[in-house]
Amino acid sequence: MKCQEIRDEIILYHADELDERARQAVETHCAGCPACLAFSREIAAAVAAAHRVRPAGPRVDVWLEVRERIGKKPAFFPRWAPVSLAAVLVAGVLFTKTFVSFPGNVNRSDRPVVSELEFLADYELWEDLDTLESL
Amino acid sequence: MPEETMAVNHFAPDSSNQDEKGELLLLREARSGDSESFGALVRRYQDELYRLALGLVSSPHDAEDLVADAFVKAWRHLAGFKNESSFRTWLFRILINASRSHLRRRYLRRKLFFRDSAENNDGDDVLVQFADPSAENDPEKRSERASLRAAVTAAKRALSAREREAFTLKYEQDMKIREIAGLLSLSPNTVKVLLFRATKKMAAALK
């Protein structure tokens, strides 16, 4: 087996994931290959370090905190409430803008356009102005 | 291979009948609202969960908070646990998801507030109690372990989140690749690749 191929096997060797035959193959290769033996030693050191610094457990009894927290009634204001409130507000604004019109707030489409005010064409505006001035 | 695999559960009462009850019975009682039965389950798994959390997030304070959060979440969703996996695996999944969210939040906080890229657990390594009792009784050995722990923590920063999960589950929880694959919903080959990368990076950093 080539050195590049054996490197992954070396990692599995130290991870205790190889059967006996594969373990023998790794050991045989490393016995005759200084580079792979050095690699194996580096991997072994890293694995040993991870084992040696393994912690015992938490410094406090987690159950005491958990018991206190699960003993409390769920908050009156559920976590999904802000999202629901925001959704209702957005829906309300959209509904108002779409369907509700307020007095004095006439929609653009409802305003009369000049072409619809044809009676103005017949209106003797200038003459009336003269009349108004004479008053 | 593992030198010290057995850790002491400091808070498990030795003569409690609760701990001798079968897990299924405890689960059934907990589901029906018996918080003391749930407490027995918490004490049974808190050390293992803490070790996993510490391996993933590095800070002892954050690890303790995450473990407590995971148990509270488990209690609230106990009705949804259908025995499709073991209770331990279910707890591990809850904790891993909580750790991922925690790491995302921590990453965003660091980016938003331009904090130092070093994790905020400087000096926290002295707070960790080691599984090996001899390291706890000998101050010199304890100091050496704390330094080694700081080096391991620093080396883990070079790993991606997935690589860190694979490395921690393999070497700190002694899980088999097949188990890790099931827990992380990955193929065994993907876990192997993560493990290869993580172990090589760790070895290079700890040289």
Short mmCIF file of N, CA and C in Angstrom, two decimals, chain A residues 80-92:
data_model
loop_
_atom_site.label_atom_id
_atom_site.label_comp_id
_atom_site.label_asym_id
_atom_site.label_seq_id
_atom_site.Cartn_x
_atom_site.Cartn_y
_atom_site.Cartn_z
N TRP A 80 -44.16 33.05 20.16
CA TRP A 80 -44.60 33.36 18.81
C TRP A 80 -45.46 34.61 18.77
N ALA A 81 -45.77 35.19 19.95
CA ALA A 81 -46.68 36.33 19.99
C ALA A 81 -46.19 37.54 19.18
N PRO A 82 -44.91 37.95 19.30
CA PRO A 82 -44.47 39.13 18.53
C PRO A 82 -44.63 38.95 17.03
N VAL A 83 -44.36 37.75 16.53
CA VAL A 83 -44.49 37.49 15.09
C VAL A 83 -45.95 37.59 14.69
N SER A 84 -46.83 37.00 15.49
CA SER A 84 -48.27 37.04 15.18
C SER A 84 -48.78 38.48 15.20
N LEU A 85 -48.32 39.24 16.20
CA LEU A 85 -48.76 40.64 16.32
C LEU A 85 -48.33 41.44 15.10
N ALA A 86 -47.08 41.23 14.67
CA ALA A 86 -46.57 41.94 13.49
C ALA A 86 -47.38 41.56 12.25
N ALA A 87 -47.72 40.28 12.11
CA ALA A 87 -48.49 39.81 10.96
C ALA A 87 -49.88 40.45 10.94
N VAL A 88 -50.51 40.52 12.12
CA VAL A 88 -51.84 41.13 12.20
C VAL A 88 -51.77 42.61 11.83
N LEU A 89 -50.74 43.30 12.32
CA LEU A 89 -50.59 44.73 12.01
C LEU A 89 -50.41 44.96 10.51
N VAL A 90 -49.55 44.16 9.90
CA VAL A 90 -49.31 44.30 8.45
C VAL A 90 -50.59 44.03 7.68
N ALA A 91 -51.32 42.98 8.07
CA ALA A 91 -52.58 42.66 7.39
C ALA A 91 -53.58 43.80 7.54
N GLY A 92 -53.62 44.40 8.74
CA GLY A 92 -54.53 45.51 9.00
C GLY A 92 -54.22 46.71 8.12
#
